[in-house]
Short mmCIF file of C-alpha atoms in Angstrom, two decimals:
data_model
loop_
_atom_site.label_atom_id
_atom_site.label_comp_id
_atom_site.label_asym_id
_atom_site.label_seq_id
_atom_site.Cartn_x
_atom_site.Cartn_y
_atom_site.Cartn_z
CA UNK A 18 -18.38 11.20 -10.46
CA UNK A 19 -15.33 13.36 -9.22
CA UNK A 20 -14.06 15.89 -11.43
CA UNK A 21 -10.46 15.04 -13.49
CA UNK A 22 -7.58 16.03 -11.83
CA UNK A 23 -5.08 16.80 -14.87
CA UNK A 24 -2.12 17.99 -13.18
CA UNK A 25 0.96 15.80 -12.74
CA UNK A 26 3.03 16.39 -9.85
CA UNK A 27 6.89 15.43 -9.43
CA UNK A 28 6.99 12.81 -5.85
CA UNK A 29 10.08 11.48 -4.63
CA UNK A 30 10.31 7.56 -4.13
CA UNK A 31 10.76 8.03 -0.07
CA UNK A 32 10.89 4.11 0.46
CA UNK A 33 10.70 0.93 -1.12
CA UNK A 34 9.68 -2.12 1.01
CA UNK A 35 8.94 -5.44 0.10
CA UNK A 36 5.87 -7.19 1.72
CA UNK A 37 5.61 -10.23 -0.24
CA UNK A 38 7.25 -12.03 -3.02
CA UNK A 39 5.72 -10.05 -5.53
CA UNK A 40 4.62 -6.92 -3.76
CA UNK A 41 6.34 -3.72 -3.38
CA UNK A 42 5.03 -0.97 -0.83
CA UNK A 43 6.21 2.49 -1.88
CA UNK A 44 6.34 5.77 0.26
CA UNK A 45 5.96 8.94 -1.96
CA UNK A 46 6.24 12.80 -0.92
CA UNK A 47 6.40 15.53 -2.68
CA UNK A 48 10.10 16.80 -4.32
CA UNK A 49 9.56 20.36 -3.08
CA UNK A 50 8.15 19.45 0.45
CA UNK A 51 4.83 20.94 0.02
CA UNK A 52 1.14 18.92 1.17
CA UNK A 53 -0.23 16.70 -1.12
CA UNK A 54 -3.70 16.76 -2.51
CA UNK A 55 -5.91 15.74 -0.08
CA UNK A 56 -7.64 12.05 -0.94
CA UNK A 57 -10.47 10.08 0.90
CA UNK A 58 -10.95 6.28 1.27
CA UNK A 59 -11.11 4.33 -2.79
CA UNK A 60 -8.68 6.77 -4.42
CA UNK A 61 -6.11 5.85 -6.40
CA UNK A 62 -3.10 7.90 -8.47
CA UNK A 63 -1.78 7.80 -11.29
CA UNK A 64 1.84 6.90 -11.59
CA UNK A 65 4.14 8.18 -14.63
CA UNK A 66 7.07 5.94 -14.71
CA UNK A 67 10.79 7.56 -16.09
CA UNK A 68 10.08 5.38 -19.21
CA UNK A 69 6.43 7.24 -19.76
CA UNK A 70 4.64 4.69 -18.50
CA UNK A 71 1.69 5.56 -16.44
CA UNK A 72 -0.37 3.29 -13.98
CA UNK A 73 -3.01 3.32 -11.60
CA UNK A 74 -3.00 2.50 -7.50
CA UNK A 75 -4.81 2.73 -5.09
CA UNK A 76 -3.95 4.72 -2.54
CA UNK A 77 -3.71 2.54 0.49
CA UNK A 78 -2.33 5.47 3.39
CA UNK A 79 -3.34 7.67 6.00
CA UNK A 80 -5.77 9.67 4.86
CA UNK A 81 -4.69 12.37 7.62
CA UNK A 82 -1.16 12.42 6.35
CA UNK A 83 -0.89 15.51 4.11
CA UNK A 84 2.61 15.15 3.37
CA UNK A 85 2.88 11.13 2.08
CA UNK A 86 1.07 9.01 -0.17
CA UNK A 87 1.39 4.71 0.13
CA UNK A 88 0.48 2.60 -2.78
CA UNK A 89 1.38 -1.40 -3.69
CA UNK A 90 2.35 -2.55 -6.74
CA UNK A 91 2.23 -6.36 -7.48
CA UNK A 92 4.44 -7.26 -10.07
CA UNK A 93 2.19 -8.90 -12.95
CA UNK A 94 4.38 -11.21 -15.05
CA UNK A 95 2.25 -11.24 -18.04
CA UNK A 96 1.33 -7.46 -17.16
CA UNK A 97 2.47 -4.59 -19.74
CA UNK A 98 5.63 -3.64 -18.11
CA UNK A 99 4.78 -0.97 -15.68
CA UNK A 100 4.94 -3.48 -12.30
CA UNK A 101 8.36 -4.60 -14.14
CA UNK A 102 9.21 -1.01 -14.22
CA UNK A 103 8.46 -0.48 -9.88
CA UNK A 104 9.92 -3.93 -8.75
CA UNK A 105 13.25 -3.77 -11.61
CA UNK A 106 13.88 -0.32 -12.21
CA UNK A 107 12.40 2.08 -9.66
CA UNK A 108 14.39 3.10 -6.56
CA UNK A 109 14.05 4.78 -3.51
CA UNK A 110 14.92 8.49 -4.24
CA UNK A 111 13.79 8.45 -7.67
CA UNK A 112 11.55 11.12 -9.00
CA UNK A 113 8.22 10.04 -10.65
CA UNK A 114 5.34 11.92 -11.41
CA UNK A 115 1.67 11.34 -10.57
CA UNK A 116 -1.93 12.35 -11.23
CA UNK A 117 -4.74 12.72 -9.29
CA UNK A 118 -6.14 11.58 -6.54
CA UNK A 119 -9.54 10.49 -8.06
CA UNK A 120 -12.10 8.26 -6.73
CA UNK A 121 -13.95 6.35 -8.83
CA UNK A 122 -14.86 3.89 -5.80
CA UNK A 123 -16.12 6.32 -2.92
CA UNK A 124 -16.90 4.97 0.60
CA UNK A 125 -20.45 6.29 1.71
CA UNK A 126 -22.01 6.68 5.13
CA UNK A 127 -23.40 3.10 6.48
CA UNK A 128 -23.82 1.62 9.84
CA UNK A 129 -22.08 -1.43 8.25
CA UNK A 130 -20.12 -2.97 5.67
CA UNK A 131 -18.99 -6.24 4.65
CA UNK A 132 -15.78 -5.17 2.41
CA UNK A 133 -14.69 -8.33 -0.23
CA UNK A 134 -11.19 -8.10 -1.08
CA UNK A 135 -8.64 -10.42 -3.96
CA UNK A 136 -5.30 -10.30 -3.90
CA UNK A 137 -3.68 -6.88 -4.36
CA UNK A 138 -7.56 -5.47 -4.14
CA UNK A 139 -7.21 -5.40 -0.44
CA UNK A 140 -5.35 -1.87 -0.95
CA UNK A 141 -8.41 0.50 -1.21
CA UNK A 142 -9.97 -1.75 1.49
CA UNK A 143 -7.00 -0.74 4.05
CA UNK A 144 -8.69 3.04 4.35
CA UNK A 145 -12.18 2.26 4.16
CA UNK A 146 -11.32 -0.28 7.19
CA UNK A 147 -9.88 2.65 9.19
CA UNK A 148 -12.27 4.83 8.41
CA UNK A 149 -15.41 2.54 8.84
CA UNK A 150 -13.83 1.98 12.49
CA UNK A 151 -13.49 5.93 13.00
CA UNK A 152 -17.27 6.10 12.03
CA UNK A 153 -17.83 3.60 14.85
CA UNK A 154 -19.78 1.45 12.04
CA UNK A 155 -19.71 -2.06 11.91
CA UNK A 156 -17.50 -4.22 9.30
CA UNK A 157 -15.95 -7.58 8.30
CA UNK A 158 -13.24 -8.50 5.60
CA UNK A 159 -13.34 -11.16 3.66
CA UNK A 160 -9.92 -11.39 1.90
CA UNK A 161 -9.03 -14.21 -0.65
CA UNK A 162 -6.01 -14.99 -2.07
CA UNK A 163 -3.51 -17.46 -3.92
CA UNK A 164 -1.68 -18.72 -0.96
CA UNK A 165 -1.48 -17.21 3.12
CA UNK A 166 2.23 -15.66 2.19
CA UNK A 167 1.11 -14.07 -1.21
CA UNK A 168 -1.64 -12.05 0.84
CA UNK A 169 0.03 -8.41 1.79
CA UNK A 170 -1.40 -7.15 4.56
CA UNK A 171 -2.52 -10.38 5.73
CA UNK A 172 -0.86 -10.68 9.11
CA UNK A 173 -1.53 -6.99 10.25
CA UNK A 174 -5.46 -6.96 9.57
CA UNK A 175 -5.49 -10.17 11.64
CA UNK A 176 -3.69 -8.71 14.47
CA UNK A 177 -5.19 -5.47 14.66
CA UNK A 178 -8.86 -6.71 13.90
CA UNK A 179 -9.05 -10.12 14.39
CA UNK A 180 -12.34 -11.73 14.24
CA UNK A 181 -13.77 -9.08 12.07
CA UNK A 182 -11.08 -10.28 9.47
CA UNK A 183 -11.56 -13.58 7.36
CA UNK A 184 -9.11 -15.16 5.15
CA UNK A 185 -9.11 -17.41 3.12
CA UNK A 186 -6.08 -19.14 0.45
CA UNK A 187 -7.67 -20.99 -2.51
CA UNK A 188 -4.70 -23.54 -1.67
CA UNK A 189 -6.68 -24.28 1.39
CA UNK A 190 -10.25 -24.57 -0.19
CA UNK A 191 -12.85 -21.88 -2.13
CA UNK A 192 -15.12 -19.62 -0.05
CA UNK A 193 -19.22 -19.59 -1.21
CA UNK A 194 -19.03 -15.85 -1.88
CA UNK A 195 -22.49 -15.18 -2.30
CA UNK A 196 -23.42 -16.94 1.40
CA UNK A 197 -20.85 -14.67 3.31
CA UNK A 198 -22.62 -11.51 2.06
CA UNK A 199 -26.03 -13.18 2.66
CA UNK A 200 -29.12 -11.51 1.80
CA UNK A 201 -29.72 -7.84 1.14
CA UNK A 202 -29.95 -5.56 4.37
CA UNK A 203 -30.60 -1.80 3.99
CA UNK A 204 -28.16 -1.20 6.80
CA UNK A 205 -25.62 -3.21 5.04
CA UNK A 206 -23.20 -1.61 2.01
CA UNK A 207 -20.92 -4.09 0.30
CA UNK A 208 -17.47 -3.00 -1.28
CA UNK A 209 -15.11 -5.06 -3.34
CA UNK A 210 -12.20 -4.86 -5.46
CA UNK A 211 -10.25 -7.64 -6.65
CA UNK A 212 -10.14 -10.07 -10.14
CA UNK A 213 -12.71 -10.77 -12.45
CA UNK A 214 -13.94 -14.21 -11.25
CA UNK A 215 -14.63 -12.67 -7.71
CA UNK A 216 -16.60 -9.61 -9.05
CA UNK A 217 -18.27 -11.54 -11.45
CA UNK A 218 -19.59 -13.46 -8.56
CA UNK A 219 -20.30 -10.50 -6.19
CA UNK A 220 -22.03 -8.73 -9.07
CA UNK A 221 -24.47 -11.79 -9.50
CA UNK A 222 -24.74 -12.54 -5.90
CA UNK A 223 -25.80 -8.56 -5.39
CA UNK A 224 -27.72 -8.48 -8.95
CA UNK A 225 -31.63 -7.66 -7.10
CA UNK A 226 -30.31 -5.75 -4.72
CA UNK A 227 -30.91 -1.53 -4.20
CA UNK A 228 -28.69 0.17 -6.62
CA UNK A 229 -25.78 1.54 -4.85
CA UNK A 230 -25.74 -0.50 -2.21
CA UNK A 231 -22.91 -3.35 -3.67
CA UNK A 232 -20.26 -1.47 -5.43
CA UNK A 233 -16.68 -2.91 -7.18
CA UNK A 234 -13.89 -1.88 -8.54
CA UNK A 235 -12.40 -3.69 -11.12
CA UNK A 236 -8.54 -4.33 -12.46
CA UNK A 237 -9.78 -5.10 -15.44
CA UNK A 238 -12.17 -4.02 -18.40
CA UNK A 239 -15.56 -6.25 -18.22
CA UNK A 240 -16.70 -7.56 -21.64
CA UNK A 241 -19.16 -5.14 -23.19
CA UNK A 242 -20.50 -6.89 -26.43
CA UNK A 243 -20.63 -5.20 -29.30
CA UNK A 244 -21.23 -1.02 -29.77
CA UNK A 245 -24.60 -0.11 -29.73
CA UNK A 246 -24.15 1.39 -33.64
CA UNK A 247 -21.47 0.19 -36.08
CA UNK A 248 -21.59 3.73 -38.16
CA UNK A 249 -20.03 6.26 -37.45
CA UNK A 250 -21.21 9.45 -35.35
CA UNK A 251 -20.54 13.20 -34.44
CA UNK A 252 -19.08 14.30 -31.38
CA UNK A 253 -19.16 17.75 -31.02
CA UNK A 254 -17.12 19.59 -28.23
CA UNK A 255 -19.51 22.53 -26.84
CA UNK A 256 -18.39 25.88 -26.77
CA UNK A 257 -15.63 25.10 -29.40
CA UNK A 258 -18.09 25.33 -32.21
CA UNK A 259 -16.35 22.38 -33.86
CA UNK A 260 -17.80 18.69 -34.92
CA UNK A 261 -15.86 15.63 -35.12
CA UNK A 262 -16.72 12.70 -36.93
CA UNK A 263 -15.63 9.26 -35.42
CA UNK A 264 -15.36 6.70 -37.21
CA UNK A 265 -16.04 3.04 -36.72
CA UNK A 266 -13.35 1.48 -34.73
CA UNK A 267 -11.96 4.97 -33.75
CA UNK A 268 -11.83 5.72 -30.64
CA UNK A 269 -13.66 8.91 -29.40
CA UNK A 270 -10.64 9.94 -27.25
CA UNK A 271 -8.24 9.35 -30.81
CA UNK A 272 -10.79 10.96 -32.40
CA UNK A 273 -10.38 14.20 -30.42
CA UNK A 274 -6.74 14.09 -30.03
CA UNK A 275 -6.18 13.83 -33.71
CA UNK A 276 -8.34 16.84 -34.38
CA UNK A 277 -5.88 18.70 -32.04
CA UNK A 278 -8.16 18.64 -28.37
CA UNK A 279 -6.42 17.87 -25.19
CA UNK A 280 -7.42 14.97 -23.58
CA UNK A 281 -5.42 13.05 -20.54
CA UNK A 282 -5.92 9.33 -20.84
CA UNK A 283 -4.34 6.62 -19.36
CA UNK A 284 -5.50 2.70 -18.60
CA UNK A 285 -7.29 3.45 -22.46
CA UNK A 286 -9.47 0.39 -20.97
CA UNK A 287 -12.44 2.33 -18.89
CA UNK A 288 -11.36 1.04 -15.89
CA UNK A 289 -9.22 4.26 -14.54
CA UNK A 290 -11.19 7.19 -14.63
CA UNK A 291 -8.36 9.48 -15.79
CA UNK A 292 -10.45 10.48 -18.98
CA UNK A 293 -13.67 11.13 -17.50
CA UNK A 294 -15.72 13.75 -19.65
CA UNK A 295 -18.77 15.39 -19.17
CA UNK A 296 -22.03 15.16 -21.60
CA UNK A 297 -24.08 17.52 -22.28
CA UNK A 298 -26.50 16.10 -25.28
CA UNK A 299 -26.78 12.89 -27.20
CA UNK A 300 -26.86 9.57 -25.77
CA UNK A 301 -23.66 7.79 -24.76
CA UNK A 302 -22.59 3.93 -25.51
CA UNK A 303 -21.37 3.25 -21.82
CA UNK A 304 -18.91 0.52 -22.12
CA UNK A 305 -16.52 1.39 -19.09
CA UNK A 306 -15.55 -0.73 -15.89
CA UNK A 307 -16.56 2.17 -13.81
CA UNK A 308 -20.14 3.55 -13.69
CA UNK A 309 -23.06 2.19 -11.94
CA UNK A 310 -26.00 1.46 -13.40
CA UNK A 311 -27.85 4.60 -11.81
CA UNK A 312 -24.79 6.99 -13.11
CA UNK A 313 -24.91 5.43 -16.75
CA UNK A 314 -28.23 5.88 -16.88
CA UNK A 315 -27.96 9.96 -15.85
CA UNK A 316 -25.77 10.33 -19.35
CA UNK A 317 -23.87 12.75 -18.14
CA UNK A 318 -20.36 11.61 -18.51
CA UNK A 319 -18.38 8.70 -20.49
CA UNK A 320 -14.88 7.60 -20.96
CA UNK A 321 -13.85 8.37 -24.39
CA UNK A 322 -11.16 6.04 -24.21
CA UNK A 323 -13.37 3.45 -24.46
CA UNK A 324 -17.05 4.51 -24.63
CA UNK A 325 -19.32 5.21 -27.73
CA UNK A 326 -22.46 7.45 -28.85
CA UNK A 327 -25.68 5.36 -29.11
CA UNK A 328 -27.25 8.97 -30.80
CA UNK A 329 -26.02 10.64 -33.98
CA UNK A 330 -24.67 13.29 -32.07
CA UNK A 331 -22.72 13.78 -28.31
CA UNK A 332 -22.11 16.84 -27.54
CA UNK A 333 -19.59 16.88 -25.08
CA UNK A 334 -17.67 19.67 -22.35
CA UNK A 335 -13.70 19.64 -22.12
#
């Protein structure tokens, strides 16, 4: 997993541009002028909002473009405000802050990809398309959504890639996700981001196959059952020479913060990667939206924001 990227940088809102009903496309760039932080294909930002609240988006851009970054926000009506914030609020020339890049959903070397996009998930699929092309690799899209005119990006995928793209509305009919991937192919690497139904069902579709090979980013926190213990534990940052106890129903990343530790969080659901923290002993309770199966099973980070001790102790490295 990358590495946290704690600082928070001041971007000016360049432009605001509608691209459907409930989309907004926003331009950042820096206040002072300077480069961004570089970012590669399934990164996504952080966004601090005037009213201190902070989001994740992917970053959807030119990857080659030091000096802007492009996200979308859809607005969610039942969301928790920040969308409300973007589409109500926000303006072009506003100042904002943001945090990051991080990548939590990195695009690796493969002579071909079939890339599975819902709704507003088609964002990180943008870069990976470009730079799949640029690797002269073979791809298809398959990108599902409400209705034709709630899909962004819709029209310009079509005319730039045509056949390689397929869409499909639900209004017009339900697509049999698991025969459009088909069956596993070692030269094959499947990427998709989008709502819970349509992971769920690339997840199952992809269960036998190689580890590593289908990989999904999620807007929301899966359902992980129950905590492996129901007492309470030690966590014990290393190098402080200090143990804290958490408590059932505490979370590790309150835990720390209330015995005076830093500790930048964000989604608080395991699905952003803001809070990413290495391990260095003990056992963790994975119950994030984020690691494979291969990296959970390594131990050697968790989210504390949502994420557990299975062991008596974690020892931990901030």
């Amino acid at each position: 997993m990358d590495a946290r990227v704690d600082a928070v940088d001041a971007v000016i809102v360049e432009r605001m541009r509608r691209i459907t009903d409930r989309v907004m496309h926003l331009t950042l760039r820096r206040a002072d002028g300077e480069r961004l932080p570089d970012w590669t294909p399934g990164s996504h930002i952080d966004l601090v909002l005037g009213d201190g609240t902070t989001r994740q988006y992917s970053l959807l851009g030119d990857t080659r473009d030091p000096f802007r970054y492009e996200i979308a926000v859809v607005r969610e009506h039942d969301g928790r405000g920040g969308s409300r914030h973007v589409h109500d609020v926000l303006q072009a020339g506003d100042v904002v802050g943001i945090g990051g890049p991080r990548n939590n959903f990195r695009l690796v070397p493969s002579p071909r990809y079939r890339f599975i996009a819902g709704g507003i998930g088609i964002t990180p699929m943008l870069p990976m398309i470009r730079a799949a092309a640029e690797m002269g690799a073979e791809w298809e899209l398959l990108y599902l959504g409400r209705s034709l005119t709630s899909m962004p990006f819709a029209d310009q995928l079509l005319e730039a890639h045509g056949e390689r793209v397929r869409l499909r509305a639900s209004d017009r009919g339900r697509v049999d996700v698991a025969s459009w991937i088909g069956a596993f192919d070692a030269d094959t690497k499947v990427y998709t981001c989008g709502p819970v139904s349509l992971i769920e069902a690339v997840v199952d579709a992809t269960a036998a196959w190689r580890p590593g090979w289908s990989r999904v980013e999620r807007f929301e926190a899966s359902d992980a059952g129950e905590p492996a213990r129901t007492t309470a534990f030690e966590v014990e940052v290393e190098g402080s020479g200090r143990v804290i106890t958490v408590e059932p129903g505490v979370a590790v990343a309150s835990a720390l913060r209330e015995a005076g530790f830093d500790l930048l969080t964000s989604c608080s659901r395991g699905v952003c990667g803001t809070c990413e923290t290495d391990v260095v002993g003990g056992d963790p309770d994975h119950r994030d939206a984020i690691l494979d199966d291969v990296e959970r099973a390594a131990g050697n980070c968790f989210f504390p924001c949502v994420s557990r001790s299975k062991s008596d102790r974690l020892v931990i490295a901030l």
